[in-house]
Structures are given as C-alpha cells and as structure tokens.
Amino acid sequence: MAREMMFAEAIAVAITEEMQRDPSVVFYGQNMAMTDRDPFVRKFGKDRVRITPISETAEMGIAIGAAMNGLRPVVELYMAEFMLVAFDEVINEAPRLRYMSGGQVKVPCVFKAGFGFAAGWAGQHSNCTYHAMMGIPGLKVAVPSTSADAMGLMRAAIRDDNPVVYLHHYMLTIDKGPVPEGDHIVPFGVADIKREGTDVTIVATAWMVKKSLAAAEQLAKEGISAEVVDPRTLAPLDVDTIVESVKKTGRLVLVDQAPRHASAAAVIAGEVAEHGFEYLKAPMKMVTGLNTSVPYSEPMESYVLPSEEKIVSAVKSVLARHAAAV
Amino acid sequence: MGASSELSNDKLKWMYTQMSRIREFEERVKRTFVEHPGVIRGHAHLGDGAEASIVGSLATRHENDLVMPSYRCHGYPLVLGTSAKAVMAEIYQRKTGVCKGFGGSMHLADPAHHLPTASGIIGQGIAHAAGAAYAAQVKKTGQVVYSFFGDGSSKQGAFYETLNMAAVWKLPVVFVLENNEYQAYTHIKLEDANAIAGDPLSQKAEAFSIPGVTVDGTDPLKVYDAVNEAAERARSGKGPSLVESKFYRFSPHGNAITVPPVPTQFQEHEAIEVYGNKAEFAAAQANDPIKKFRAHLIGTGVLTEADAKKIDDSVRAEMDEVVKFALESPLPAPEDALNYVYA
Ligand SMILES: Cc1ncc(C[n+]2csc(CCOP(=O)(O)OP(=O)(O)O)c2C)c(N)n1
Ligand SMILES: [Mg+2]
C-alpha cells in the first residue's frame, strides 16, 4: 500500500518517525521550533527540538560533539550554501574524526539542507555544492528525487553511523508522489532506474531526474527509448548500476544542474570511462549548468541551466554520432 | 546636545525626503507582488521601519565614504544617489537594472555611488566592510566605511572575527547593528544571549574593547548623533565602534517562499503570523519613524504642513515614474548571462 505525500512532508515524516523510534535523535536549526505550537516541540519537547541562532559553525560543530557523546543530531540548515560558512565542520571535521581516531569514535549526524533553488534566488542561493562533498572519504551524500526516496534516504541517513549530508532539491518541495507504508528505507549506494529504456542511458539526480523523465517522455514520442538512472546517493556512488545500464544501451547522457567542472556528472563520466568504455557506441555527453554563477533575471537563469530541450538534443546528438559511425 | 542640532533646515528636509522615498519605494515593491505577479522573483526583503536608521546614519557620511549593507539593501542606494529607477529595474529583472539583472533584490551594487556590494550570506558583508576600511587606511583615502547588518547577523562567526580584527588594526569602520527584534521568523529573545539577559546588543562591543552604544533607531537625529561620533572616531584613526540601532521592521522578513509557479506575496508580520502578538506590532506601528519625524519637523517649524505634503506628493510621483520605467524596461538577453564571470 502506498500513500501520496509531498516531497517535504515525506522528509518531515521520516524525521518524526525516527525520533519516535530512537530517543537519541535530536533535531535543531534556525527558524524552527519557535513556539510551543511547533509540531516537533509538541511531540518531543525542547530538549530534543531546538531553535538556533544564525551560527552554522556552532550548529554543525555542536552536532559533531553531540554525536560523539551519544546523540544522533539532525541539523536543519535550510540552504546548502549556508553550510559553506562552516565548511570545515562538514568536510574536515565530521568525516575525519573516526578515521584519525583509529576507528574509536563515530559521528552519526545528518546535515539537512535544500539546494538548487532556480527560482530567482540569484548567485548565492541557487547552487549545487555536492561535488565538493562527494569525494570526501567518511562523508555520505544523499540527493533524493522522489517522495519515496526522500523518506527512505532520510531514515537511512539518521540510522547511519556516519556523517551524512542530506540535500533536498527546493524545486521538488511540493511535488507529490507515492510513499510505501511502514518502515520504508532506501539503502545508501543503490541507484534506482526511474524509467527503463534501451537506446540511451540518462544519469541524473534530484530535480534533473524530473527534467530527464520529461525529456524521456518527449523522446519516446519520437520512438527513442531512454533509460533514466538516479544514483540517489553520490557518496557512496553505485557505479555498477550505471555501467550495467550503459552496457545495455551503449550510450550515455549525464545531466547535472551544477557547472560542468563542479558537477557530479564529471565524476560519473570518469567512472564510466574507466569501467564502461567498451560498451559505449558513441562518446558520452554532459548536459550541465553553464560556467557562470546563477543570474537573477529569468531569461538568463533559464539559459545557464539544463532544460528538457537541452537533454533531448543531447540524446539525439549521441544517437546521431552512433548512426554516423556505422 | 549632539551634532544633529547643527543640521541645516535643508539637510533636515533632505533627511525627511529620503526617509519618505525609502518607504514609498518599499511599498511599491510590496505592491508589485500583487499587481504584477512574477515580475519580482526569489526573495525580496524590505526596509520599511528602518528609514530613520538608514538616513540618520548616511546623513553623517563624507563625500567618499563607503556603505556596505546586508541583503536587505533597497534603501541605502536610494539615499546615496543611485537612480531609484535603476534599483527598481534590478528588482524587476531588467537589463536597465543597476546590476543589469544579474543580482536582484538581495545583491544591489553601485560602486559609482559608494555602495560596492551587498552579500546575501549572513555576516559576510561585515568582513567586506572592514576590508574596504583596511584599503582606506593603507591608501590614506580618509574614507570611513559604514557596515550595516542585522541583529541575527551578529551571531555569525564573521561578526566576531571581523570586529576583533578591526579593533586590532584600528580600521576606519562603523558597525551599525540594525536590531529590528527579528532574524527572519525568530524573535531575538529566542536566540541572543544579551537580549535574553535583558542587556543591549551593543554590549558585544565590550568583548573587543571598542565603544558600543545603543540608540533609538526610529529617531534619525539620535541615530545621526551616535553614528556621527563613531564615524569621527574612525576618521581620526581611533578605530571602529559598534552602534546598535533599535527599530522594528514593518513588513514580514520577505515575500513568502514558494516554488514556482505558486505565486508569492508578503503576508502578515511574524509577530502576528508566528507569535500571535498583535499588541507588539501595533505598538511598533504607533511609533512609525516617518510620522514621528514629520511631526517633529512641523513642530519645530522646519516644515509647514503644506511643505511636508509637497514632499510626500513629489515622492509618490517619483515612484510612479520608477515603477513605470522598470515595468517598461527590457529583460536581458539570455546569452548576456555569459558576461562578467571573470574580470
Ligand atoms: C549563513 C547564512 N545563514 C542563514 C541565512 C538565511 N537568512 C537570510 S536572512 C536571515 C535573517 C537575518 O536576520 P538579521 O540579521 O536580523 O537581519 P534582518 O533580516 O532582520 O534585517 C537568515 C537567517 C543566510 N542568508 N546566510
Ligand atoms: Mg533582524
């Protein structure tokens, strides 16, 4: 049995249910738990649910300390860019401590943040920063694209004994989708085939999955069968499923909202180049953000970001190159 | 008596006019969400309620002094001489905007009028202001830099790091902490240790052994006196000061955050929306800085009622033109986006 849930609601339900299941889970951040009417405060009280000042270094650093002393903090950071003022905590503290202690400590915490808000938020609030985190050993990175994955990955993130950056795409916030009943968990490092196809593999995450599925629908009308693969977590990254898909289709388009060299797509392309080169019937193609900051004005913003049309034409070009080669 | 007692009638009239311009401009921004949905994107933050604080501060400037506001930045360029049309056009995404449509409401910049940039990330502009002051010190330009940031921003690491360094280096910078009692939806009593203890936020200055004063930010003359003293101190090489300017923002934090195509507008102030505190909001409104200053100027004979009305009418007429200009201006071309990535 599945129920319909908004993306954001699925995340909130996962946090609520994990807090019910495990009293060591705490939840705090800015601009939340402001009054006693707050649903989390009502359920769990003010020890476990707290409001913080605008102090990201302390917010995340405190989570790390609390995690080493028995809590499982979930920190609400709102926008992924706000982590940047305290990036030491994210990439040079949380993931390093277990390793440097020779395996003696664990840092189970979740840094939750929205990202990629391509809705006129301009240069400092619209970005994708996962590329900077996905290569940090010890750190896990989740990027759900559906309500079901949002819920299942949040559950897995909270139960994980490692620091997890959980990134939910702002443009998906109110999208509805089915969510399985019960203790639905999505394990980290398992990609999902969001649409089966035979002619071309499209690898995308988060909002780009939605755009890629729309592109695949358009392509289907023209008789082109695209398979859409969503890694769901960037660290760990399920290279096998991606390579398997490429083995089947022989062609690959990688879609990523970030600028090319700051994209997860570039990393995935490298993996396929090493592990799936012999299956490629044509050079792969990346559809990414252009090499600019994100501009405010709509015509410029649309221009720099991947779109359904850009994905469709990239697919056609990898198919055309094959046709030319045979 | 503070230095404000020396202000000429012309300057006082100028101050009232600038305060009115800010208020009317922000009203127009707010109305745009209703009258022209979609014309303003993202998140816009208004300065209504801050007029006395902004104008009282900026009235102390010398010609080349720099101003670095936070993302709540519409008011400052209007006072500094940036064309209001270019500011509105920016907020309306237009090519004719002061940043050509690249920055929007949160990132107004007009270095030609002494406003280098505004950062959307909390606290970071405080350091940029100190940096500009360092340049002024090294190059002996005589400039003072005015740094404006919110009460909430004073909880960011950049605030503490910068104030210490500015004190050590004796930088010519004035830190104006705009205490409007809220950081977004959070009341200051929930997040500031000084406020919770019943102490002024200016007490933070003691940690850096620099002067810290709290001033009624709804009275432009009191703001003028406090900021003027801080600016003169900075100009004479004695280093930075912290001025806590207390006022209330009349609009909510920003327009409601929605995912397109869901339309967005300004809703009720958080005092009411979040905390159900109508009395707090009503008390703040009864203490409207513009109404108070208008009455003061009429009471002291600087303006007649007719003079004041003339100013009010001319400000409204100006803003009619501003909106018209911004609406009629062209959007940037898509490929303009490729410009300005590198110098
Ligand atoms: C580092 C960082 N964290 C969080 C935010 C989100 N944010 C934007 S405005 C704001 C409130 C700021 O309040 P305050 O400093 O009091 O200024 P005001 O809006 O009241 O003028 C917050 C939390 C941000 N922009 N940057
Ligand atoms: Mg504030």
XYZ file of C-alpha atoms and ligand atoms in Angstrom:
696
model
C 0.000 0.000 0.000
C 1.337 3.375 -0.932
C 0.153 6.804 0.162
C 0.614 10.096 -1.672
C 2.916 12.536 0.011
C 4.617 15.796 -0.810
C 8.395 15.590 -1.000
C 8.892 17.895 2.009
C 6.250 16.081 4.012
C 7.925 12.738 3.370
C 11.133 14.114 4.878
C 9.322 15.501 7.920
C 7.523 12.204 8.457
C 10.815 10.313 8.286
C 12.416 12.595 10.876
C 9.352 12.353 13.133
C 9.220 8.576 12.971
C 12.943 8.212 13.556
C 12.652 10.485 16.587
C 9.844 8.299 17.882
C 11.888 5.171 17.304
C 15.145 6.430 18.794
C 15.289 8.890 21.719
C 18.887 9.799 20.867
C 17.777 11.584 17.678
C 17.646 15.362 18.167
C 16.590 17.982 15.634
C 17.556 21.640 15.577
C 18.193 24.617 13.335
C 17.332 28.231 12.616
C 13.774 29.457 12.400
C 12.200 26.242 13.631
C 10.674 25.260 16.968
C 9.826 28.898 17.649
C 6.743 28.293 19.738
C 5.230 25.530 21.824
C 2.759 25.011 18.992
C 5.504 23.646 16.750
C 4.590 20.013 15.964
C 8.091 18.717 16.697
C 8.286 20.593 20.003
C 4.866 19.257 20.958
C 5.877 15.685 20.252
C 9.441 15.668 21.501
C 9.936 18.621 23.832
C 12.528 21.353 23.920
C 15.491 19.200 24.850
C 15.322 17.303 21.604
C 13.979 20.042 19.352
C 15.680 23.411 19.429
C 15.977 26.692 17.683
C 19.452 28.027 16.897
C 20.865 31.451 16.054
C 22.474 32.050 12.651
C 25.648 30.259 13.681
C 26.367 27.459 11.247
C 29.842 26.718 12.602
C 28.429 26.150 16.070
C 25.318 24.401 14.783
C 27.307 21.777 12.912
C 30.224 21.638 15.305
C 27.838 21.055 18.198
C 26.208 18.250 16.208
C 29.599 16.596 15.822
C 30.363 16.840 19.528
C 26.905 15.614 20.467
C 27.233 12.710 18.051
C 30.470 11.621 19.712
C 28.698 11.649 23.060
C 25.627 9.614 22.268
C 23.168 11.738 20.304
C 22.160 11.471 16.655
C 21.620 15.100 15.650
C 19.738 16.191 12.556
C 20.673 19.797 11.768
C 18.267 21.816 9.644
C 20.420 24.190 7.568
C 17.816 25.353 5.000
C 20.106 26.187 2.124
C 23.145 24.126 1.318
C 25.153 27.307 0.761
C 24.763 28.228 4.418
C 26.983 25.247 5.208
C 29.758 26.925 3.283
C 30.457 29.423 6.059
C 31.316 26.393 8.188
C 32.677 24.014 5.610
C 35.447 22.918 7.941
C 32.846 21.146 10.072
C 31.339 19.397 7.047
C 34.399 18.220 5.197
C 37.358 18.491 7.535
C 35.879 17.602 10.931
C 32.842 15.325 10.798
C 34.246 12.838 8.249
C 37.811 12.852 9.566
C 37.366 12.184 13.269
C 36.565 8.497 13.105
C 39.482 7.804 10.805
C 42.002 9.881 12.747
C 40.971 8.242 15.995
C 41.823 4.878 14.507
C 38.165 3.881 14.432
C 37.459 4.728 18.061
C 34.759 7.370 17.578
C 31.633 7.554 15.456
C 29.998 10.753 14.245
C 26.391 9.893 13.375
C 24.783 13.162 12.318
C 22.727 14.495 9.448
C 23.265 17.903 7.862
C 19.984 18.563 6.074
C 19.717 21.335 3.522
C 17.785 22.367 0.453
C 19.651 23.307 -2.698
C 19.462 24.377 -6.313
C 16.599 26.862 -5.888
C 16.482 28.003 -9.515
C 13.666 30.468 -8.949
C 15.296 33.877 -8.981
C 17.374 33.461 -5.838
C 20.441 34.550 -7.793
C 24.134 33.881 -7.301
C 24.382 32.887 -3.662
C 21.198 30.841 -3.052
C 20.740 28.670 -6.151
C 23.803 26.487 -6.205
C 24.702 22.824 -6.186
C 27.621 22.094 -3.884
C 27.559 18.284 -3.687
C 30.639 17.881 -5.851
C 32.696 19.345 -3.007
C 31.389 16.739 -0.566
C 31.026 13.568 -2.632
C 34.754 12.963 -2.757
C 35.365 13.227 0.969
C 36.013 9.771 2.440
C 33.920 9.315 5.560
C 31.116 11.578 4.388
C 27.910 10.344 2.760
C 25.774 12.453 0.441
C 22.096 11.808 -0.331
C 20.190 13.592 -3.119
C 16.632 12.229 -3.366
C 14.380 12.935 -6.367
C 11.036 11.472 -5.246
C 8.917 11.482 -2.111
C 9.582 7.789 -1.531
C 13.341 8.227 -1.846
C 13.230 11.371 0.264
C 11.639 9.427 3.080
C 13.694 6.274 2.710
C 17.004 8.093 2.440
C 16.267 10.299 5.454
C 15.556 7.202 7.518
C 18.776 5.607 6.329
C 20.693 8.841 6.971
C 19.546 9.073 10.578
C 20.337 5.408 11.254
C 23.739 5.637 9.588
C 26.711 5.775 11.941
C 28.487 8.294 9.723
C 28.000 11.978 8.981
C 25.540 12.417 6.140
C 24.811 15.488 4.064
C 21.175 15.165 3.070
C 20.336 17.502 0.201
C 16.749 18.001 -0.894
C 16.117 19.974 -4.049
C 13.982 23.044 -3.448
C 12.186 22.777 -6.789
C 10.800 19.378 -5.717
C 9.439 20.604 -2.363
C 5.733 20.376 -3.155
C 5.821 17.562 -5.721
C 3.618 14.668 -4.708
C 4.461 11.028 -5.074
C 3.632 7.616 -3.646
C 5.388 6.536 -0.478
C 5.323 2.922 0.735
C 3.671 2.222 4.086
C 5.739 1.062 7.030
C 9.437 1.259 7.731
C 10.435 2.242 4.200
C 14.211 2.584 3.937
C 16.340 3.326 0.892
C 19.839 1.970 1.415
C 22.749 4.232 0.533
C 24.746 3.358 -2.562
C 21.893 1.794 -4.515
C 20.905 3.606 -7.711
C 17.357 3.401 -8.987
C 16.212 3.042 -12.566
C 13.452 5.613 -12.732
C 12.500 4.665 -16.274
C 13.577 1.667 -18.307
C 14.836 2.134 -21.826
C 17.063 0.597 -24.442
C 18.557 3.298 -26.672
C 20.339 5.629 -24.277
C 21.113 5.963 -20.568
C 20.453 9.288 -18.878
C 22.047 9.666 -15.447
C 20.609 12.459 -13.330
C 19.977 13.424 -9.711
C 17.324 15.392 -7.833
C 15.476 17.994 -9.964
C 17.390 16.839 -13.020
C 15.680 13.439 -12.703
C 12.337 15.166 -13.170
C 13.634 17.036 -16.199
C 15.218 13.887 -17.622
C 11.991 11.920 -17.220
C 10.113 14.672 -19.038
C 12.745 14.571 -21.789
C 12.463 10.775 -21.974
C 8.713 11.106 -22.410
C 9.227 13.542 -25.259
C 11.840 11.248 -26.836
C 9.501 8.259 -26.543
C 7.033 10.055 -28.800
C 9.775 10.144 -31.406
C 10.499 6.459 -30.972
C 13.634 6.879 -28.814
C 13.748 4.744 -25.671
C 15.704 6.417 -22.868
C 16.614 4.798 -19.560
C 16.824 7.215 -16.634
C 19.132 6.219 -13.789
C 19.130 8.109 -10.485
C 22.131 7.346 -8.227
C 20.143 8.679 -5.222
C 23.334 8.914 -3.179
C 26.502 10.458 -4.599
C 28.619 9.002 -1.822
C 28.588 6.073 -1.873
C 28.066 6.036 -5.622
C 26.532 2.991 -7.314
C 28.772 2.804 -10.362
C 27.694 -0.778 -11.144
C 24.062 0.047 -11.911
C 25.138 2.922 -14.150
C 27.652 0.774 -16.032
C 25.078 -2.033 -16.372
C 22.664 0.414 -17.957
C 25.329 1.704 -20.331
C 26.136 -1.883 -21.234
C 22.504 -2.291 -22.257
C 22.026 0.989 -24.132
C 25.543 1.757 -25.369
C 25.044 5.478 -24.986
C 25.223 7.902 -22.114
C 23.988 11.410 -21.346
C 24.809 12.867 -17.933
C 22.587 15.641 -16.612
C 23.663 17.877 -13.759
C 22.491 21.291 -12.598
C 25.967 22.306 -11.447
C 28.524 23.856 -13.804
C 30.451 21.184 -15.656
C 33.620 21.002 -13.567
C 31.676 21.330 -10.317
C 29.248 18.572 -11.252
C 28.737 15.028 -10.067
C 28.334 14.229 -13.760
C 32.057 14.757 -14.352
C 32.908 12.206 -11.662
C 30.391 9.702 -13.007
C 31.730 10.237 -16.522
C 35.176 9.326 -15.242
C 33.877 6.105 -13.714
C 32.102 5.118 -16.930
C 35.192 5.990 -18.973
C 37.174 3.529 -16.876
C 34.605 0.806 -16.274
C 32.225 1.021 -19.230
C 34.270 2.369 -22.119
C 33.950 -0.786 -24.194
C 30.146 -0.579 -24.088
C 29.945 2.952 -25.452
C 28.870 3.161 -29.073
C 29.308 6.939 -29.110
C 31.076 9.495 -26.932
C 29.067 10.358 -23.842
C 27.643 13.839 -23.433
C 27.208 16.056 -20.369
C 24.314 18.469 -20.026
C 25.287 20.755 -17.153
C 24.915 24.272 -15.889
C 26.976 26.713 -17.928
C 30.198 28.066 -16.495
C 28.637 31.068 -14.738
C 27.149 31.902 -11.379
C 23.363 31.697 -11.436
C 21.947 35.026 -12.647
C 18.821 36.598 -11.147
C 16.806 37.501 -14.228
C 14.688 34.674 -15.619
C 15.813 34.612 -19.253
C 19.453 34.412 -18.177
C 18.788 31.884 -15.422
C 16.992 29.537 -17.841
C 19.801 29.948 -20.327
C 22.518 28.728 -17.966
C 20.627 25.725 -16.563
C 19.948 22.321 -18.112
C 16.474 22.068 -19.626
C 14.286 19.377 -21.117
C 15.157 20.684 -24.572
C 18.889 20.563 -23.911
C 18.564 16.975 -22.667
C 16.531 15.957 -25.714
C 19.040 17.431 -28.097
C 21.976 15.860 -26.233
C 20.303 12.459 -26.531
C 19.713 12.993 -30.223
C 23.302 14.007 -30.742
C 24.724 10.877 -29.076
C 22.350 8.785 -31.171
C 23.310 10.637 -34.337
C 27.007 10.113 -33.696
C 26.385 6.408 -33.468
C 24.446 6.459 -36.720
C 27.313 8.277 -38.396
C 29.845 5.760 -37.098
C 28.139 2.634 -38.514
C 23.391 68.494 22.519
C 24.558 66.214 19.769
C 25.912 67.203 16.397
C 22.425 66.885 14.917
C 21.472 70.215 16.489
C 23.739 71.838 13.897
C 21.941 70.326 10.934
C 20.612 72.902 8.483
C 16.945 73.042 7.585
C 17.815 71.937 4.087
C 19.581 68.887 5.407
C 16.664 68.066 7.680
C 14.276 68.353 4.746
C 16.590 66.143 2.725
C 16.507 63.579 5.520
C 12.722 63.573 5.630
C 12.555 63.289 1.856
C 14.943 60.327 1.806
C 13.015 58.555 4.538
C 9.793 59.047 2.588
C 11.412 57.811 -0.610
C 12.538 54.599 1.060
C 9.075 53.973 2.493
C 7.294 54.664 -0.762
C 9.778 52.595 -2.754
C 9.296 49.606 -0.467
C 5.516 49.999 -0.656
C 5.809 49.789 -4.432
C 7.979 46.691 -4.235
C 5.412 45.060 -1.988
C 2.500 46.058 -4.225
C 4.279 44.648 -7.252
C 3.756 41.140 -5.893
C 0.001 41.781 -6.016
C -0.272 43.952 -9.100
C 2.336 42.299 -11.300
C 2.871 38.745 -10.073
C 6.059 37.129 -11.356
C 7.826 40.401 -12.091
C 9.894 40.029 -8.917
C 11.452 36.608 -8.405
C 13.157 34.912 -5.495
C 13.250 36.642 -2.152
C 12.854 40.392 -1.560
C 13.418 41.992 1.845
C 12.041 45.416 2.657
C 13.416 48.242 4.748
C 10.161 49.805 5.919
C 10.658 50.759 9.547
C 14.412 51.198 9.033
C 14.170 54.611 7.352
C 15.306 56.724 10.294
C 18.200 54.389 10.974
C 19.373 54.306 7.369
C 19.009 58.022 6.720
C 20.273 59.139 10.135
C 23.382 57.035 9.555
C 24.025 58.024 5.959
C 23.461 61.720 6.702
C 26.777 61.636 8.599
C 28.782 60.481 5.557
C 31.523 62.466 3.944
C 31.592 62.519 0.174
C 33.676 59.372 -0.481
C 32.682 57.207 2.458
C 31.582 53.698 1.504
C 28.449 51.809 2.507
C 28.080 48.037 2.735
C 24.561 46.914 3.627
C 23.173 43.417 4.092
C 20.808 41.738 1.609
C 18.012 43.992 2.952
C 19.561 46.672 0.799
C 16.976 48.666 -1.174
C 17.045 51.770 0.994
C 20.753 52.655 1.018
C 21.376 53.236 -2.703
C 18.287 55.464 -2.882
C 19.879 57.736 -0.285
C 23.336 57.530 -1.850
C 22.107 58.880 -5.160
C 21.635 55.733 -7.215
C 18.719 56.184 -9.580
C 15.616 54.694 -7.959
C 14.616 53.611 -11.442
C 17.751 51.506 -11.778
C 17.169 49.954 -8.355
C 13.570 49.031 -9.160
C 14.557 47.822 -12.611
C 17.072 45.480 -10.982
C 14.431 44.094 -8.657
C 12.178 43.701 -11.743
C 14.913 41.613 -13.508
C 15.564 44.268 -16.163
C 18.581 44.953 -18.311
C 18.330 48.586 -17.170
C 18.781 47.494 -13.547
C 21.701 48.738 -11.510
C 23.258 45.249 -11.846
C 21.771 44.574 -15.305
C 19.518 41.842 -13.908
C 22.393 39.742 -12.547
C 21.932 40.411 -8.849
C 18.334 41.228 -7.975
C 16.888 42.476 -4.715
C 19.479 40.901 -2.412
C 22.592 41.984 -4.275
C 22.314 45.641 -5.194
C 25.652 47.190 -6.048
C 26.546 50.658 -7.252
C 30.207 51.432 -6.608
C 29.872 54.716 -8.509
C 27.607 55.815 -5.676
C 29.767 54.340 -2.910
C 27.947 51.054 -2.455
C 30.353 48.327 -3.620
C 28.194 45.227 -2.961
C 25.666 43.534 -0.716
C 26.036 39.890 0.292
C 23.125 37.521 0.722
C 25.057 35.340 3.117
C 24.660 36.355 6.724
C 27.553 38.232 8.281
C 29.959 38.066 5.379
C 29.460 41.684 4.352
C 30.724 42.755 7.779
C 34.166 41.478 6.849
C 33.988 43.052 3.399
C 33.295 46.416 5.018
C 36.312 46.056 7.275
C 38.352 45.129 4.216
C 37.289 48.292 2.441
C 38.299 50.186 5.581
C 41.700 48.482 5.514
C 42.177 49.710 1.944
C 41.169 53.197 3.038
C 43.715 53.017 5.859
C 46.566 51.797 3.666
C 45.805 54.214 0.847
C 45.105 57.054 3.263
C 41.899 57.992 1.462
C 40.269 59.398 4.579
C 37.213 57.251 3.904
C 35.080 55.750 6.625
C 33.183 52.569 5.796
C 29.655 52.055 7.093
C 28.761 48.419 7.701
C 25.062 47.609 8.171
C 23.852 44.209 9.339
C 21.037 42.724 11.383
C 20.692 41.565 14.952
C 20.588 37.987 13.681
C 23.800 38.503 11.738
C 25.611 39.362 14.953
C 25.533 35.661 15.787
C 27.656 34.696 12.807
C 31.349 33.953 13.232
C 32.274 36.626 10.699
C 30.933 39.285 13.070
C 33.229 38.291 15.938
C 36.258 37.657 13.797
C 35.869 40.939 11.978
C 35.203 43.145 14.988
C 38.272 41.829 16.731
C 40.485 42.360 13.718
C 39.024 45.785 13.009
C 39.741 46.765 16.606
C 43.294 45.416 16.484
C 44.000 47.168 13.192
C 42.086 50.307 14.226
C 40.174 50.261 10.977
C 38.029 53.242 9.972
C 34.736 51.384 10.010
C 31.426 51.956 11.776
C 29.441 48.827 12.540
C 25.724 49.571 12.614
C 23.863 46.644 14.117
C 20.268 47.054 12.993
C 18.230 45.497 15.758
C 14.717 45.014 14.425
C 13.978 42.312 17.012
C 13.772 39.523 14.466
C 16.006 37.328 12.405
C 13.588 36.025 9.778
C 10.845 34.387 11.858
C 12.813 34.133 15.102
C 12.327 36.676 17.862
C 15.557 37.955 19.339
C 14.587 36.692 22.783
C 14.950 33.166 21.454
C 18.479 33.423 20.128
C 20.559 36.275 21.509
C 22.295 35.819 24.859
C 22.394 39.560 25.583
C 18.724 40.038 24.738
C 17.733 37.085 26.904
C 19.711 38.564 29.819
C 17.963 41.901 29.283
C 21.169 43.575 28.101
C 21.601 45.688 24.971
C 23.260 44.051 21.984
C 25.788 46.889 21.921
C 27.328 45.085 24.879
C 29.013 42.805 22.356
C 31.450 45.686 21.747
C 32.914 45.193 25.210
C 34.360 41.876 24.079
C 36.591 43.815 21.675
C 37.224 46.800 23.945
C 35.663 49.204 21.449
C 32.864 51.709 22.058
C 29.365 50.255 21.882
C 26.200 52.328 22.102
C 22.513 51.637 21.717
C 20.379 54.238 20.019
C 16.690 54.735 19.233
C 16.714 53.838 15.561
C 13.296 55.359 14.991
C 14.727 58.857 15.553
C 17.024 59.934 12.725
C 18.599 62.679 14.817
C 19.596 60.340 17.615
C 20.966 57.923 15.044
C 22.834 60.813 13.454
C 24.462 61.766 16.740
C 25.591 58.251 17.600
C 26.815 57.336 14.148
C 28.478 60.696 13.666
C 30.519 60.220 16.802
C 31.521 56.723 15.686
C 32.403 57.977 12.203
C 34.506 60.863 13.512
C 36.291 58.485 15.838
C 37.015 56.176 12.907
C 38.105 59.093 10.730
C 40.544 60.303 13.338
C 42.302 56.938 13.388
C 40.911 55.654 16.670
C 39.258 52.616 15.124
C 35.832 51.026 14.938
C 32.703 51.357 17.057
C 29.514 49.377 17.315
C 26.223 51.256 17.155
C 23.120 49.231 17.941
C 20.203 50.953 16.230
C 16.852 49.728 17.512
C 13.780 49.834 15.308
C 11.121 47.493 14.024
C 10.621 46.193 10.533
C 7.035 46.704 9.469
C 6.895 44.050 6.771
C 7.489 40.360 7.293
C 11.013 39.057 6.668
C 10.392 38.703 2.940
C 7.799 37.611 0.451
C 6.553 34.099 1.183
C 8.927 31.404 -0.057
C 7.139 29.404 -2.729
C 8.109 27.054 -5.518
C 7.163 28.418 -8.946
C 4.570 28.585 -10.388
C 2.930 29.067 -6.974
C 2.597 32.847 -6.632
C 4.240 34.665 -3.740
C 3.268 37.748 -1.755
C 4.027 39.425 1.524
C 1.955 38.028 4.355
C 1.484 39.213 7.944
C 4.429 40.185 10.120
C 5.869 37.304 12.136
C 4.792 38.980 15.383
C 1.244 38.116 14.326
C 1.760 35.186 11.962
C 4.089 33.192 14.223
C 3.669 34.568 17.721
C 0.087 35.913 17.640
C 1.370 39.135 19.194
C -0.813 41.843 17.693
C -0.010 44.272 20.513
C 3.717 44.251 19.746
C 3.069 45.005 16.099
C 0.536 47.741 16.867
C 2.918 49.408 19.319
C 5.671 49.426 16.703
C 3.352 50.929 14.117
C 2.305 53.637 16.528
C 5.990 54.511 16.726
C 6.414 54.997 12.967
C 9.719 56.825 12.380
C 8.416 58.747 9.388
C 5.284 60.023 11.064
C 7.323 60.997 14.105
C 9.963 62.878 12.135
C 7.331 64.622 10.029
C 5.562 65.827 13.181
C 8.903 66.866 14.676
C 9.851 68.946 11.651
C 6.469 70.628 11.568
C 6.549 71.149 15.336
C 9.954 72.817 15.173
C 8.961 74.954 12.204
C 11.372 73.347 9.764
C 8.459 72.342 7.567
C 4.881 73.554 7.274
C 2.147 71.000 6.755
C 1.980 72.224 3.171
C 5.748 71.724 2.698
C 5.520 68.217 4.063
C 2.605 67.388 1.819
C 4.518 68.725 -1.150
C 7.404 66.375 -0.352
C 5.035 63.435 0.105
C 3.353 64.175 -3.233
C 6.612 64.523 -5.095
C 7.876 61.236 -3.654
C 4.728 59.467 -4.800
C 5.052 60.994 -8.254
C 8.699 59.906 -8.423
C 7.816 56.343 -7.518
C 5.005 56.247 -10.098
C 7.672 57.007 -12.670
C 10.051 54.493 -11.156
C 7.560 51.635 -11.430
C 6.591 52.668 -14.945
C 10.224 52.777 -16.043
C 11.005 49.403 -14.519
C 7.936 47.741 -15.985
C 8.611 49.087 -19.453
C 12.317 48.245 -19.453
C 13.501 45.228 -21.457
C 14.669 41.962 -19.921
C 18.283 40.951 -20.517
C 19.034 38.669 -23.446
C 19.536 35.049 -22.335
C 23.128 34.922 -23.527
C 24.021 38.055 -21.541
C 24.428 35.506 -18.748
C 27.852 34.594 -20.121
C 29.271 38.034 -19.276
C 31.125 39.121 -16.151
C 32.264 35.698 -14.947
C 35.838 36.948 -14.858
C 37.284 40.441 -14.852
C 24.954 31.982 6.606
C 23.508 32.196 6.404
N 22.630 31.530 7.190
C 21.302 31.712 7.029
C 20.824 32.581 6.096
C 19.328 32.760 5.897
N 18.868 34.084 6.313
C 18.679 35.064 5.423
S 18.154 36.474 6.145
C 18.174 35.788 7.678
C 17.778 36.595 8.860
C 18.725 37.685 9.175
O 18.287 38.442 10.257
P 19.005 39.776 10.689
O 20.478 39.631 10.627
O 18.430 40.180 11.987
O 18.623 40.825 9.560
P 17.183 41.369 9.167
O 16.637 40.428 8.160
O 16.365 41.436 10.401
O 17.442 42.703 8.569
C 18.573 34.456 7.598
C 18.652 33.534 8.721
C 21.773 33.236 5.274
N 21.385 34.073 4.305
N 23.087 33.042 5.461
Mg 16.861 41.458 12.402
